[in-house]
Amino acid sequence: MTYRLTLSLRILTLPRIFISSRKAMSTSTFSSIADQLKFDVVSKTHALENANKRKDIARTFISDTVTVPTEEMYSYAALATLGDDVYFEPSTAALEAHIAKITGKEAGLFVASGTASNQIALRTHLKQPPYSVLCDHRAHIHKYEAGGAAFHSGAAVIAVVPTNKHHITLQDVKDNIIISNDTHFAPTEVVALENTLNGTIIPQEEAIAISEYVHSVGLKMHLDGARIWHVAAETSTPLKELCDPFDSVSLCFSKGLGAPLGSCLVGTKEFITKARWFRKLFGGGMRQTGFLAGAAAYALTNNFPQLPRVHALAKRLESGLEEIGANILSRAETCMIFYDPSPLGVTYDEIGDRGSALPEPLFLGGSRLVVHIQTSEGAVDDFLSVVRQLAEEKKATGFIKPETQANGEIKDVYVRRVPKATK
């Protein structure tokens, strides 16, 4: 009897010891996993690094996408709501409604990027292939969105070279649009304009004329208005007036306005309801976007008023280059200019290398110069000094400037230069 009792106690005790051991092992393993996951993205020199980054951005002419949030923007954005945008996010919904209101549309949809906004818009408009989208041959939706129209929508693109070398005209559209039952061709369903395009403004009367014709033949109009804010600022034209000719419009917060990310697509309620579905389908449904909506709201209120200064600085850059003798390929209608230094005997690489060697480096990308809300006047002065000095050096070696004339044409593919790393 004693033997049996002892054996029974051992049998009852073993599982408890085993379970206790497994718990201890589990706790130890979890602790180890937790230790592996620990990560501190904030370095000890984080504040200094950010300050230095802001100095670099003030001297960067590569793009206006490099702009960063200010401390004031961060503080304001942190006050936004904490909802889930796939369900309902109050601050984001308020931003969408505001953008719809100022553009004269029924509804809006916040998305992560201008590319997402454009491609979701095309996919929503295009119902059943075959079909084509007509646009400028330099348009972002054609050249810089990784073939998205073909991939997402199965659409052919009719890339039109403007006869006036500046913007698509009504005649350009009529000459290239496909309205036919001929089975050899993909009929046009959407005409897409971009304003600004490479910093240039489409005359509003031209946009209206194209819109009236396109709508008269039962087709849709889309506007890539990533930098439409610049048009409004330069021409003092209300957003609603600029957007009226279009069935859908994409507006970007992260370029000229300096928000960290985000664009808004606007259109009819029916259109945006379907677009929201495609946003989810494309993996673009986002969660706690209130902070991003707050940053965009701050940008609208505080950064839009800075655009006239940006345009003035771009014009100063243009006049300085012209005075030195560089060829202006596309004038500073808003925040960009395209230039050619070859009449000075100077190359983009020489300018870039000299600029990057300054005590406070300049960051340059080739023929395109972009001025933004965080560009400093000192950066403009230093850039012009670099070009002037190189031109004088070339002249001293016997270089003679050839007879050239600017033709006002934006190069199809502007020269890109990858800046060398600086210490």
Short mmCIF file of C-alpha atoms in Angstrom, two decimals, residues 61-62 363-369 414-419:
data_model
loop_
_atom_site.label_atom_id
_atom_site.label_comp_id
_atom_site.label_asym_id
_atom_site.label_seq_id
_atom_site.Cartn_x
_atom_site.Cartn_y
_atom_site.Cartn_z
CA PHE A 61 17.64 71.93 -55.55
CA ILE A 62 16.88 68.35 -56.60
CA PHE A 363 22.80 69.34 -53.60
CA LEU A 364 22.10 69.46 -57.33
CA GLY A 365 20.49 67.06 -59.76
CA GLY A 366 21.26 68.33 -63.26
CA SER A 367 19.29 70.58 -65.61
CA ARG A 368 16.29 70.91 -63.29
CA LEU A 369 16.41 73.33 -60.38
CA TYR A 414 15.98 66.38 -68.33
CA VAL A 415 19.55 65.65 -67.40
CA ARG A 416 19.73 63.92 -64.05
CA ARG A 417 22.87 63.96 -61.98
CA VAL A 418 23.34 61.70 -58.95
CA PRO A 419 24.98 63.89 -56.30
#
